[in-house]
Coordinates of C-alpha atoms in Angstrom, one line a residue:
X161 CA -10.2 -18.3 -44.3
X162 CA -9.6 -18.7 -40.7
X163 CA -10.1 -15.3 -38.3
X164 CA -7.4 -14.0 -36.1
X165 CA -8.6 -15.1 -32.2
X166 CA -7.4 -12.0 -30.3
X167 CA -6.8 -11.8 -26.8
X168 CA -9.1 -10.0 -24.7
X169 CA -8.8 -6.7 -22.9
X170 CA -10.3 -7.0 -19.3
X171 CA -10.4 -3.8 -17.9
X172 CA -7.1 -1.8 -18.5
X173 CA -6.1 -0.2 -16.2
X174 CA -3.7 1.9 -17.7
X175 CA -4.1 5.9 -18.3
X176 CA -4.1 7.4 -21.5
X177 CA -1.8 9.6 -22.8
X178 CA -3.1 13.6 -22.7
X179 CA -5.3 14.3 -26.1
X180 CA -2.3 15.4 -28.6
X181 CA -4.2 17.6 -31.8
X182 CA -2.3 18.1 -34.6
X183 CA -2.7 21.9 -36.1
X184 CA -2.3 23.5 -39.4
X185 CA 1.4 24.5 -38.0
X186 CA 2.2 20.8 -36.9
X187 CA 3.1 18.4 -39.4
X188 CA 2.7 14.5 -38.9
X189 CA 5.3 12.4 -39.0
X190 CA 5.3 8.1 -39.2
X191 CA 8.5 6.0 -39.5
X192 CA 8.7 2.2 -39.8
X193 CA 10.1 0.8 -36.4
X194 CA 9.1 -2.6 -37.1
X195 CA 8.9 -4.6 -39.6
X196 CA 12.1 -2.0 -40.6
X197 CA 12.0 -2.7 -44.1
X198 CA 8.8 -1.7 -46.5
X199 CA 8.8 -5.5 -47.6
X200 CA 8.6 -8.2 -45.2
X201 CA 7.5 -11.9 -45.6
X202 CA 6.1 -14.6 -42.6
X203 CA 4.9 -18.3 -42.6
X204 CA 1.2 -18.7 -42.5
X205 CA -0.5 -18.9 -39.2
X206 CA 2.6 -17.0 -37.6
X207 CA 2.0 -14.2 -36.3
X208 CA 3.4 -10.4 -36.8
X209 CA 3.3 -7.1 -35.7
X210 CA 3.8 -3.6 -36.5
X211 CA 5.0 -0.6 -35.5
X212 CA 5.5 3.3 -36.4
X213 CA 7.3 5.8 -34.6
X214 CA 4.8 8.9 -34.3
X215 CA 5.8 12.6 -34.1
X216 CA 3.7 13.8 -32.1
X217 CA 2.9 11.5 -29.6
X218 CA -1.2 9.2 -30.4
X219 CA -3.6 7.9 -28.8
X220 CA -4.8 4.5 -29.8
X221 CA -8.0 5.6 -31.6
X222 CA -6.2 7.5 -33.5
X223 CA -4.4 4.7 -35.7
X224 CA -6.8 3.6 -38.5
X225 CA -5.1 0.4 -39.2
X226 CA -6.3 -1.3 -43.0
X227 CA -5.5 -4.5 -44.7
X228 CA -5.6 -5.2 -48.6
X229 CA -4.4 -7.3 -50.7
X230 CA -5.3 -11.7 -51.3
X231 CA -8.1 -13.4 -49.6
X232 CA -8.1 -10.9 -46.4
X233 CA -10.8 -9.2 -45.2
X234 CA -9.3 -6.7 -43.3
X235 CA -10.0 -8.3 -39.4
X236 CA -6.0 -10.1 -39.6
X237 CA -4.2 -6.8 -38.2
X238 CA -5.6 -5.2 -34.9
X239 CA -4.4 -3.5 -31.9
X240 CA -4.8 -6.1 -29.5
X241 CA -3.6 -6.1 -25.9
X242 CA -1.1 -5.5 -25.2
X243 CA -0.2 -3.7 -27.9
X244 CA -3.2 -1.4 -27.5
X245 CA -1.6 -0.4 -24.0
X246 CA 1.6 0.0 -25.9
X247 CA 0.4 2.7 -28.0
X248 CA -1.7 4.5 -25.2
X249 CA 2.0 4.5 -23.2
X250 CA 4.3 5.2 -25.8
X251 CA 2.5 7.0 -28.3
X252 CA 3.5 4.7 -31.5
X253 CA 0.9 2.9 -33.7
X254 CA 1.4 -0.7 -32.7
X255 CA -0.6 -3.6 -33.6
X256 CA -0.5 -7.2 -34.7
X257 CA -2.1 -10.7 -35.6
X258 CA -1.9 -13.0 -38.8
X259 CA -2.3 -14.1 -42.3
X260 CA -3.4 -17.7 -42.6
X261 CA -3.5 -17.8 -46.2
X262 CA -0.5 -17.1 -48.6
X263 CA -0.7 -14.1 -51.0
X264 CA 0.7 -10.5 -50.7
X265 CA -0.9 -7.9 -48.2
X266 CA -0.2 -4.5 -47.7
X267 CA -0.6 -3.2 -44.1
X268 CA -0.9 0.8 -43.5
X269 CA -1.2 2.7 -40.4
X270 CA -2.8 6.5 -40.9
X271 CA -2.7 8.8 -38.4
X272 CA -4.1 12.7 -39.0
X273 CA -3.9 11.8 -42.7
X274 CA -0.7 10.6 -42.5
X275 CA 0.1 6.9 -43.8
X276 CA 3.0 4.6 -43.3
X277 CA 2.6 1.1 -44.5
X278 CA 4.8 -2.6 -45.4
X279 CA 3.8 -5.1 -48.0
X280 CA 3.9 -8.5 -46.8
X281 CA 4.3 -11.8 -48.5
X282 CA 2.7 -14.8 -47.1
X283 CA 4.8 -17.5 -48.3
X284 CA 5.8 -21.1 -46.5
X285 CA 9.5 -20.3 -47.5
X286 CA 9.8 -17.2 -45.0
X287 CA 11.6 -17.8 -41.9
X288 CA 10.3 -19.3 -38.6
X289 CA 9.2 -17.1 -35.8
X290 CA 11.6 -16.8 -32.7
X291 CA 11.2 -19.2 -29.9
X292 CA 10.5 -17.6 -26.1
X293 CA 10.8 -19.2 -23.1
X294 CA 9.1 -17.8 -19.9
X295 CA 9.9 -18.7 -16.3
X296 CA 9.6 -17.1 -13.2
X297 CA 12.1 -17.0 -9.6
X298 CA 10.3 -17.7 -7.0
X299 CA 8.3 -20.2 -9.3
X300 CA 4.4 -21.1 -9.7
X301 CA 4.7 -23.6 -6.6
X302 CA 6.5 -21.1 -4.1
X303 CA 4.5 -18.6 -1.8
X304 CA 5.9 -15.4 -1.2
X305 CA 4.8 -12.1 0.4
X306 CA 4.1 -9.1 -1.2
X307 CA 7.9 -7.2 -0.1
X308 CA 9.5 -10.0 -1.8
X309 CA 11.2 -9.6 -5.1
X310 CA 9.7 -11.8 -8.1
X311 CA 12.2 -12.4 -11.3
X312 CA 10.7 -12.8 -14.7
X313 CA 12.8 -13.9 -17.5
X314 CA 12.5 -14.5 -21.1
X315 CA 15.1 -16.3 -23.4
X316 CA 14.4 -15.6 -27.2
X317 CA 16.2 -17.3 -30.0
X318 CA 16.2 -16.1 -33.3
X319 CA 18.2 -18.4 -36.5
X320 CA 18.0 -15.3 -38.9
X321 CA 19.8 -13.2 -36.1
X322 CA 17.3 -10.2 -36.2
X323 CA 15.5 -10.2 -32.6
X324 CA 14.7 -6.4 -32.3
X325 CA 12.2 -5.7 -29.0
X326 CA 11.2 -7.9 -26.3
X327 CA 7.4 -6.3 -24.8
X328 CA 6.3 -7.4 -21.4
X329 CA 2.6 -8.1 -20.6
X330 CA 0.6 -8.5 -17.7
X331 CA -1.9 -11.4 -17.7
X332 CA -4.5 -9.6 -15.4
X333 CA -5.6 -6.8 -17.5
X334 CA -3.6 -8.0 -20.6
X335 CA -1.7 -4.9 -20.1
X336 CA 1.8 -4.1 -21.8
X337 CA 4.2 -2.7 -18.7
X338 CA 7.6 -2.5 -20.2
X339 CA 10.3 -3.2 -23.3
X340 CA 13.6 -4.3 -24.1
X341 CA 15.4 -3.9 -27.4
X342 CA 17.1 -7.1 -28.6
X343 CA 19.8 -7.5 -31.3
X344 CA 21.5 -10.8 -32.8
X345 CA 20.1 -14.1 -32.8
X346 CA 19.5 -14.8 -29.3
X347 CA 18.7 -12.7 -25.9
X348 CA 17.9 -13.0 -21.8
X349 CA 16.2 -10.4 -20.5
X350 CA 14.8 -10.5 -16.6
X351 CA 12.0 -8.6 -15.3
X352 CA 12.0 -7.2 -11.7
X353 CA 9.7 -6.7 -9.7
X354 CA 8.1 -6.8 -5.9
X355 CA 5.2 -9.3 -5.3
X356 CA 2.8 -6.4 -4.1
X357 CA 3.4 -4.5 -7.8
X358 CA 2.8 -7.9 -9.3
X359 CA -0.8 -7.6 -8.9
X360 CA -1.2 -10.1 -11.9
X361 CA 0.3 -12.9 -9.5
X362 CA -1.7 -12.2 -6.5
X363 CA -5.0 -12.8 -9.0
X364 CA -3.4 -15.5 -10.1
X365 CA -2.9 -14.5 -13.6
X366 CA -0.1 -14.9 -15.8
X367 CA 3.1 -12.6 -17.5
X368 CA 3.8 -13.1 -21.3
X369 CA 6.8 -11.9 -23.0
X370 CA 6.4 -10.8 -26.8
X371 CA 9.3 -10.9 -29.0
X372 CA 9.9 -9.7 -32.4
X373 CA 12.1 -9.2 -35.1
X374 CA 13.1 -6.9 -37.5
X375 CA 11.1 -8.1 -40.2
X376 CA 8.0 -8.1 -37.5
X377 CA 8.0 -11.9 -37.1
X378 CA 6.4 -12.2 -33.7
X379 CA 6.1 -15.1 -30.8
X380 CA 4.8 -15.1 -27.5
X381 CA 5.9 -17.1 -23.8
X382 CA 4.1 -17.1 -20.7
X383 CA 4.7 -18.3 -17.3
X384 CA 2.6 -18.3 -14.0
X385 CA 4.2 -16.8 -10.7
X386 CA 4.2 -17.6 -7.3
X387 CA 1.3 -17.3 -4.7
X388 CA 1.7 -13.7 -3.2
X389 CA 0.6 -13.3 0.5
X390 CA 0.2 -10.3 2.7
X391 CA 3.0 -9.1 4.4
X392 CA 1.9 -9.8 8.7
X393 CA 3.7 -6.4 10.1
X394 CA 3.7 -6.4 13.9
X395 CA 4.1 -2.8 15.8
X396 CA 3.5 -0.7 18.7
X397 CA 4.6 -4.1 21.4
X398 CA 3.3 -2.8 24.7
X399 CA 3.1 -4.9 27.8
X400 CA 2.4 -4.2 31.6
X401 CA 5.9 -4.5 32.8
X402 CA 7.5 -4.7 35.3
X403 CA 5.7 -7.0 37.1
X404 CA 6.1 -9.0 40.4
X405 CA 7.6 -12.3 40.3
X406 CA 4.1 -14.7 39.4
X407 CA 2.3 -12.0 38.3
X408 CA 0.9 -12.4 35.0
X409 CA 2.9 -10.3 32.1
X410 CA 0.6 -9.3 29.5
X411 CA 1.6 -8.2 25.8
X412 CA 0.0 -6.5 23.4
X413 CA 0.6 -5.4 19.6
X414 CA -0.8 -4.3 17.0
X415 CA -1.0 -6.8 13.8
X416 CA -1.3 -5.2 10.2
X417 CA -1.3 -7.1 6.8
X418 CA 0.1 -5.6 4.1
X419 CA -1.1 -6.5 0.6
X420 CA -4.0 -6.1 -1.8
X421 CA -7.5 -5.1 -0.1
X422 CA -8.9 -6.6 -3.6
X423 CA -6.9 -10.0 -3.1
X424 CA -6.4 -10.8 0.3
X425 CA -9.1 -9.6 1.9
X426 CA -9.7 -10.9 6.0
X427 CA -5.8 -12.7 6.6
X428 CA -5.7 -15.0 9.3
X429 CA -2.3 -14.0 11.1
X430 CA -0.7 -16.2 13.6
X431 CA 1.1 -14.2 16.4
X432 CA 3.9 -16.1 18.9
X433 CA 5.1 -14.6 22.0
X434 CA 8.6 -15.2 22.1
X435 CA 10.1 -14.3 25.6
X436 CA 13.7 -14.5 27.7
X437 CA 17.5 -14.7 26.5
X438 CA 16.9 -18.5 25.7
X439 CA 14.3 -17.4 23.8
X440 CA 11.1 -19.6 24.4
X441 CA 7.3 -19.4 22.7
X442 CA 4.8 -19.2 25.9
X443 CA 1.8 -17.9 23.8
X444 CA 0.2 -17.7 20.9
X445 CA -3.2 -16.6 18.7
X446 CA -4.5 -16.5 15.4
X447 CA -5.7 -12.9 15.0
X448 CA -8.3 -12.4 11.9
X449 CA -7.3 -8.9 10.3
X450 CA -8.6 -7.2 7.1
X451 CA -6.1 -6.2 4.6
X452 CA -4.9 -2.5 5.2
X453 CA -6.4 -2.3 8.7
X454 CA -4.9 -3.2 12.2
X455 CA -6.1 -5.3 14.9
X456 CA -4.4 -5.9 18.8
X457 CA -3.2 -9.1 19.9
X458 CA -2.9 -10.1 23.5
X459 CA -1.0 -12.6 24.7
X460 CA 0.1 -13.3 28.2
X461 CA 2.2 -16.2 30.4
X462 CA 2.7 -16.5 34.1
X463 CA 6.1 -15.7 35.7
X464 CA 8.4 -17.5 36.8
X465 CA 8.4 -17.1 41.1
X466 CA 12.3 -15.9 41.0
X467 CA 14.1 -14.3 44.0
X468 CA 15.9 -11.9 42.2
X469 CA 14.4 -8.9 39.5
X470 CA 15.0 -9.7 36.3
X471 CA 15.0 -8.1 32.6
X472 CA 14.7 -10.0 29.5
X473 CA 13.8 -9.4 25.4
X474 CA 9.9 -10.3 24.8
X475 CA 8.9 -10.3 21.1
X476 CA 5.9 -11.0 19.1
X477 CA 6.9 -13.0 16.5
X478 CA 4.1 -13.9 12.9
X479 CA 5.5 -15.8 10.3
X480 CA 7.1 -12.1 8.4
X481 CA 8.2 -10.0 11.4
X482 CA 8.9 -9.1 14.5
X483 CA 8.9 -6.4 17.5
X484 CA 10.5 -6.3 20.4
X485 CA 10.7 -4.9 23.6
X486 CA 12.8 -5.8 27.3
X487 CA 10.2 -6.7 30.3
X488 CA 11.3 -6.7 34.0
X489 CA 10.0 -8.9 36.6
X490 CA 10.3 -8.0 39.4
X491 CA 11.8 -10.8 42.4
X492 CA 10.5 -11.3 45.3
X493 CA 13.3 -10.4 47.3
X494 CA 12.9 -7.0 45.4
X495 CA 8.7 -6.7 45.6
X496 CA 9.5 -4.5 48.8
X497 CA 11.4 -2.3 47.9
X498 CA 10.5 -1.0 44.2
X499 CA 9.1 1.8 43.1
X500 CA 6.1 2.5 40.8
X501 CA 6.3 5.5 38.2
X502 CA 2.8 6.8 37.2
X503 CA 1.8 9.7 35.0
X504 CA -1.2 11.7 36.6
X505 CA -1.4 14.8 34.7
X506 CA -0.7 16.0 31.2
X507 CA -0.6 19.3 29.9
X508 CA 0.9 20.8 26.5
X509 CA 1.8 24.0 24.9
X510 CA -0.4 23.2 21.7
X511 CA -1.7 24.3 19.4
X512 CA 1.4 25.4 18.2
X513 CA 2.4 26.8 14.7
X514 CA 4.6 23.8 12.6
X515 CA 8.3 24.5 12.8
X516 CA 7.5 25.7 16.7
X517 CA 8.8 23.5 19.4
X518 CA 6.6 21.5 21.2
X519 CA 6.1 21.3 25.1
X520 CA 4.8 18.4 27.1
X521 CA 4.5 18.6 30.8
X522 CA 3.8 15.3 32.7
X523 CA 3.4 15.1 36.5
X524 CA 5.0 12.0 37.8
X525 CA 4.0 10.0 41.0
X526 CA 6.1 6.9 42.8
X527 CA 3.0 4.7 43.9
X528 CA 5.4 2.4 45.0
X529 CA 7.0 0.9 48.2
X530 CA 10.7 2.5 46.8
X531 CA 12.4 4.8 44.7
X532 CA 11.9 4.1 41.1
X533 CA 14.6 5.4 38.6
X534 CA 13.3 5.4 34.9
X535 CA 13.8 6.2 31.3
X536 CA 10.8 8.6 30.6
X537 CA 10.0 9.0 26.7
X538 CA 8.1 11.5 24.4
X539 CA 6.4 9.6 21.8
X540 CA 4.6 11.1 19.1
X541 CA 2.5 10.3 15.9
X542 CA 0.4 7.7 14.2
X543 CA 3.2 5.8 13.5
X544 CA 5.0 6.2 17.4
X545 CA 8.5 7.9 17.5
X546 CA 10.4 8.6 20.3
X547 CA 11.7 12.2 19.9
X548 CA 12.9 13.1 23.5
X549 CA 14.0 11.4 27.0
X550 CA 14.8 12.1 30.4
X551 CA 16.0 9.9 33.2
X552 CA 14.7 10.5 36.7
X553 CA 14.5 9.2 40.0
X554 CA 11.4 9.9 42.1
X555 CA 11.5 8.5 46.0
X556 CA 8.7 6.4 47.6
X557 CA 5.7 8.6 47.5
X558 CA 7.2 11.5 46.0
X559 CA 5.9 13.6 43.3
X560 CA 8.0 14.9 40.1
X561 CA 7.2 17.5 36.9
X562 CA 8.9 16.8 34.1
X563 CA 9.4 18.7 30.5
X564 CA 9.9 17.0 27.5
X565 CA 9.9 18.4 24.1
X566 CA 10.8 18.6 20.3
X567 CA 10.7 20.7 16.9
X568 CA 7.3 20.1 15.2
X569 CA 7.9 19.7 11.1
X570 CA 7.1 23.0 9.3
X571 CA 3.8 21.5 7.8
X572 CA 1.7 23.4 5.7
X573 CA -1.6 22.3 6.6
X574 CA -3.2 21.7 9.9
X575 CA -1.8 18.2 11.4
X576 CA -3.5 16.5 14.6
X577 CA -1.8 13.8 16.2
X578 CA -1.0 12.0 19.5
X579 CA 1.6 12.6 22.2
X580 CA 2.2 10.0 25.0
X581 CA 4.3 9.7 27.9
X582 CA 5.5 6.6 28.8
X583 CA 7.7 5.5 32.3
X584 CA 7.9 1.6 31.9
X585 CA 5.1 1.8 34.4
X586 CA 2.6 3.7 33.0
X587 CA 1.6 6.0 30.3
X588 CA -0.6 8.8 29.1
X589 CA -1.9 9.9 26.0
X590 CA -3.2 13.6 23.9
X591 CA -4.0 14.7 20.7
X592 CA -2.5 17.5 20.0
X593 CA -2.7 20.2 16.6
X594 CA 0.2 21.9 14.8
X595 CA -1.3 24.3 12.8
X596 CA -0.1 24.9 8.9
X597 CA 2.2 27.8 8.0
X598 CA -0.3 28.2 5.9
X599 CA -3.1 29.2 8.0
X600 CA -4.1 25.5 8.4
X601 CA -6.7 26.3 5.3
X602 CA -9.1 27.6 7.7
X603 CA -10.2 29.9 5.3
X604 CA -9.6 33.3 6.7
X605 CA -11.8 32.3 9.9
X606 CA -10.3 34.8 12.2
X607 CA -10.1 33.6 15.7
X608 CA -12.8 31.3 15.4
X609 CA -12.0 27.8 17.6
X610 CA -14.1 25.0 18.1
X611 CA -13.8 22.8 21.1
X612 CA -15.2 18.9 20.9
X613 CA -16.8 16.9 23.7
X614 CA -18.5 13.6 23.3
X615 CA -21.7 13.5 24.8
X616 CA -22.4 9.5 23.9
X617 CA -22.5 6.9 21.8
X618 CA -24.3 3.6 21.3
X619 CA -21.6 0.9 22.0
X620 CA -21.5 -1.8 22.5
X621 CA -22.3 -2.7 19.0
X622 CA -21.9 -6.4 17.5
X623 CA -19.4 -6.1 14.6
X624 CA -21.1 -5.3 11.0
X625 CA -23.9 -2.9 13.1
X626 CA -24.0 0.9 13.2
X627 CA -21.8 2.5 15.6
X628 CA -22.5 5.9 16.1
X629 CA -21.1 9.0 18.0
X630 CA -22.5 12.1 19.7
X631 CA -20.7 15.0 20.6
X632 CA -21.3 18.8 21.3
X633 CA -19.2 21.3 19.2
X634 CA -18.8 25.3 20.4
X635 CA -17.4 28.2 19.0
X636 CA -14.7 29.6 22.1
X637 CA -13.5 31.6 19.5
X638 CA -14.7 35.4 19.1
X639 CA -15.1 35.3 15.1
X640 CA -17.6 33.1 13.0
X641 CA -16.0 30.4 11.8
X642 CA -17.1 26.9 9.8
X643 CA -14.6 23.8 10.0
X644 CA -14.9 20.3 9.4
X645 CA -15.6 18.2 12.3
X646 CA -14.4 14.2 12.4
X647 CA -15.0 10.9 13.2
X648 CA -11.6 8.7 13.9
X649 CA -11.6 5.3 14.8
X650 CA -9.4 2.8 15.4
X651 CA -5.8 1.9 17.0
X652 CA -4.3 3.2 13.8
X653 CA -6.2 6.4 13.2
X654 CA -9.0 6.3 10.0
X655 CA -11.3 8.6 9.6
X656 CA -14.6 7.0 8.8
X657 CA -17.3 10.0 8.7
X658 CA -17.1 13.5 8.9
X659 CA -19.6 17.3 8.9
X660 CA -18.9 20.7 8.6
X661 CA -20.3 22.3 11.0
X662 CA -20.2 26.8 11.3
X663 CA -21.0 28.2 14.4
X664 CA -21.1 32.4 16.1
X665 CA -19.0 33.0 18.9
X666 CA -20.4 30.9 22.0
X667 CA -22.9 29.0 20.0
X668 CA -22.6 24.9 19.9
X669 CA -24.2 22.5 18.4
X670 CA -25.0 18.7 18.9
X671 CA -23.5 16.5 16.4
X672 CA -24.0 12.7 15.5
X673 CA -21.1 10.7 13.4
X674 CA -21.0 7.3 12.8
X675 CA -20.3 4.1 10.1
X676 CA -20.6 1.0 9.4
X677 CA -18.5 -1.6 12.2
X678 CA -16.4 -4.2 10.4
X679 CA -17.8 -8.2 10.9
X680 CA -15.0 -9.1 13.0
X681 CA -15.4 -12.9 14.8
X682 CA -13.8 -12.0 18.2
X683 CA -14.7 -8.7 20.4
X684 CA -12.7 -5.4 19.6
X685 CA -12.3 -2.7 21.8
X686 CA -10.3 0.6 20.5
X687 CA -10.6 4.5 20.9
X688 CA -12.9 6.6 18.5
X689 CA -12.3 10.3 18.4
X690 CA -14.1 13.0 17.6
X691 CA -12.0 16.2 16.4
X692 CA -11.7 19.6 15.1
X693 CA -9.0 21.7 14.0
X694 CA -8.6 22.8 17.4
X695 CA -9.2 20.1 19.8
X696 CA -10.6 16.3 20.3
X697 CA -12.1 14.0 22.6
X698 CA -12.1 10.6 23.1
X699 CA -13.9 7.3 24.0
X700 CA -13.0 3.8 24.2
X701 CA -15.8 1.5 22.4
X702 CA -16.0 -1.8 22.1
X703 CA -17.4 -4.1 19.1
X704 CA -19.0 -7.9 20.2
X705 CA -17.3 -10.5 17.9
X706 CA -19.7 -12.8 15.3
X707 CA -18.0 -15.7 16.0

């Protein structure tokens, strides 16, 4: 007699359900789900599965699954993926597989002592399994990106009319993920999902759709899906507007692919500058960027020589999004008589207890040849928001103070993050703390409060070397305290090494921080940060490309 081939289980990576006992004052309970009926017959070679409803709830190695009866030695039933998965999710004995001689069988199921089982008879005159055909919208040729939606669907036909449950599969860990129950003699039944959950389809694997019937006849369909790329994000556009008519006008923006680490790895993204009301590509790069990280791309034309100032949308475009921003350039009829807006101090009211407003103070100074009226923002956060504005006008060499603020979020642990104030002209940058309304899980450390300067570090580094980072904590506080001191990197803040670090009133201590730089082909230059619950200080480093 032929064995049942089962299909494999690569490493599932689905959790099991919590350990369920079964006590003296817990009875077991198993009812037949599928085949229904204690009796069932199928052709040989078709295949045919089986399920219990189970009260309480199993695990998979709990089903003792036995065969008797024929020619079989017990290896036709099993609880193969995905129906392994099935039980460790739903907590019912499933399994399934074949009978490829005729003869009667009888299939149990025990559980804790408790035994359900179906007779089956192996006979050519049973009916024919149900037919399933898999395809998939977008289909195996198309390429989408990993925030588009991806349509599975199945269409089962049954000629006894009994279609009962349609299970779902995952080809890359062979891994059941959902079910539908059928009824009648034929079904459609579409699975939704977005290409970045469809991690099956990014590996290139397949999705199967089981179907069965009543009587526990059984048939599979697969299809293949579409390729799945990263999703090329663009954010935080800056540029070096306004500039003088002929000047260069410079753009920069930060490039992050979305998708799976695992899968897509180092994406090559290709960035457009898009500029004017006529809109019109005048640059363009193809910026290497590793999946979940972010990398700046600078692009840059010459302006036109016009008479007149002028203010018009630039945008950097890749092939998924877009960000955009309005530039002026400055004419030359104009270049006289305009005004420059820079920020030359910064100064806060932080730290500052979450649900407590926040107060930045910026000093403003008109460089310029005339008066420069301007939109002046608050921005805050990792991911920038603009939470407040004011409009002022500052004459030719005059000097202005300006207060902006907002309503930090009632967080309950300690949250550092950057403020900037920006003109049009110019900006400036700090890192501020709100502290938890917790206590910021500083531990009962009194008033202990560390401040943070870096005293050095070893850049340049060529990307793939060690970069590393020395700074000198002290204790201003007038308490012992211990806190966690750490290294950020990066345009979009990760923190890639840390210490802990206690320290008496007016003692310090040297620390060194560092990691490992990414291989990147072009140079890189961002800001690393060293920082502790209470303050931070910052450096910009640069990394040599490989290429």
């Amino acid at each position: 007699m032929r064995r049942r081939e089962y299909v494999a289980v690569v490493g599932s990576s689905v959790g099991a359900l919590a350990t369920t006992g079964v006590s003296d004052a817990q009875s077991r309970s198993l009812e037949r789900v599928c085949p229904t009926e204690r009796t069932t017959a199928v052709r040989p070679g078709d295949e045919i599965v089986f399920e219990a409803a189970a009260t309480p709830a199993v695990e998979p190695p709990a089903a003792d699954w036995r065969v008797d009866g024929a020619d079989g030695d017990g290896d036709e039933i099993a609880p193969a993926a995905p129906f392994y998965s099935y039980t460790d999710i739903t907590g019912n004995p499933a399994a399934y597989g074949r009978f490829d001689e005729t003869g009667s069988y009888d299939v149990r199921v025990t559980v804790d002592g408790t035994t359900v089982s179906w007779t089956v008879d192996v006979t050519e005159s049973a009916p024919a399994v149900p037919s399933v055909d898999v395809t998939c919208d977008p289909g195996p040729d198309a390429t989408v990106t990993v925030r588009d939606e991806i349509r599975v669907t199945a269409t089962a036909t049954d000629e006894s009319g009994t279609l009962r449950r349609l299970f779902w599969q995952e080809g890359r860990n062979a891994t059941y993920v959902d079910r539908t129950d059928l009824s009648g003699s034929t079904a459609t039944v579409t699975y939704t999902t977005a290409g970045g959950n469809a991690i099956w389809f990014i590996g290139e694997y397949p999705m199967m759709a089981w179907v069965a019937c009543r009587d526990g006849r059984l048939s599979s369909g697969r299809t293949d899906g579409p390729s799945v790329d990263a999703f090329h994000r663009v954010s935080s556009i800056d540029t070096n507007a306004p500039v003088r008519a002929g000047d260069e006008l410079i753009v920069e923006a930060e490039i992050e692919p979305e998708g799976s680490s695992t899968y897509h790895a180092f994406v090559d993204v290709e960035t457009e500058l898009i500029v004017g009301h006529d809109p019109t590509r005048v640059d363009g790069e193809t910026v290497e960027v590793f999946t979940g990280q972010t990398e700046t791309v600078r692009l840059e034309f010459t302006t036109a020589t016009v008479r007149n100032t002028q203010t018009f949308p630039a945008r950097v475009e890749t092939a998924h999004d877009a960000s955009e921003t309005d530039v002026t350039v400055v004419g030359t009829e104009d270049a006289d008589a305009h005004g420059s807006l820079e920020v030359t101090t910064l100064s806060t009211n932080a730290p500052v207890t979450g649900g407590e407003r926040l107060e930045v103070t910026a000093v403003l100074s008109n460089a310029g040849d005339g008066p420069a009226g301007r939109e002046v923002e608050l921005v805050v956060g990792h991911d920038p928001t603009t939470v407040d504005t004011r409009a002022v006008t500052v004459g030719a060499g005059e000097t202005v103070t300006v207060s902006l603020g907002y309503e930090t979020y009632p967080v309950e642990n300690d949250d550092e993050f950057p403020v900037r104030v920006r003109t049009g002209d110019d900006a400036a940058a700090q890192t501020v703390l709100v502290r938890g309304r917790d206590g910021g899980g500083s531990g009962g450390q009194g008033d202990a409060a560390f401040a943070v300067s870096i005293t050095g570090t070893n850049a340049p580094v060529t990307g793939g070397e060690w970069l590393s980072v020395s700074a000198v904590v002290e204790n201003t506080g007038d308490a012992v305290g211990s806190h966690e001191i750490d290294l950020v990197v990066g345009h979009t803040p990760e923190v890639v090494d840390g210490t802990s670090v206690r320290l008496a009133p007016g003692e310090t201590r040297t620390v060194s921080l560092g990691y490992e730089t990414y291989p990147v082909a072009s140079d890189d230059t961002f800001p690393v940060l060293v920082r502790s619950p209470h303050a931070s200080d910052t450096r910009t480093v640069t990394v040599h490309g490989t290429g």
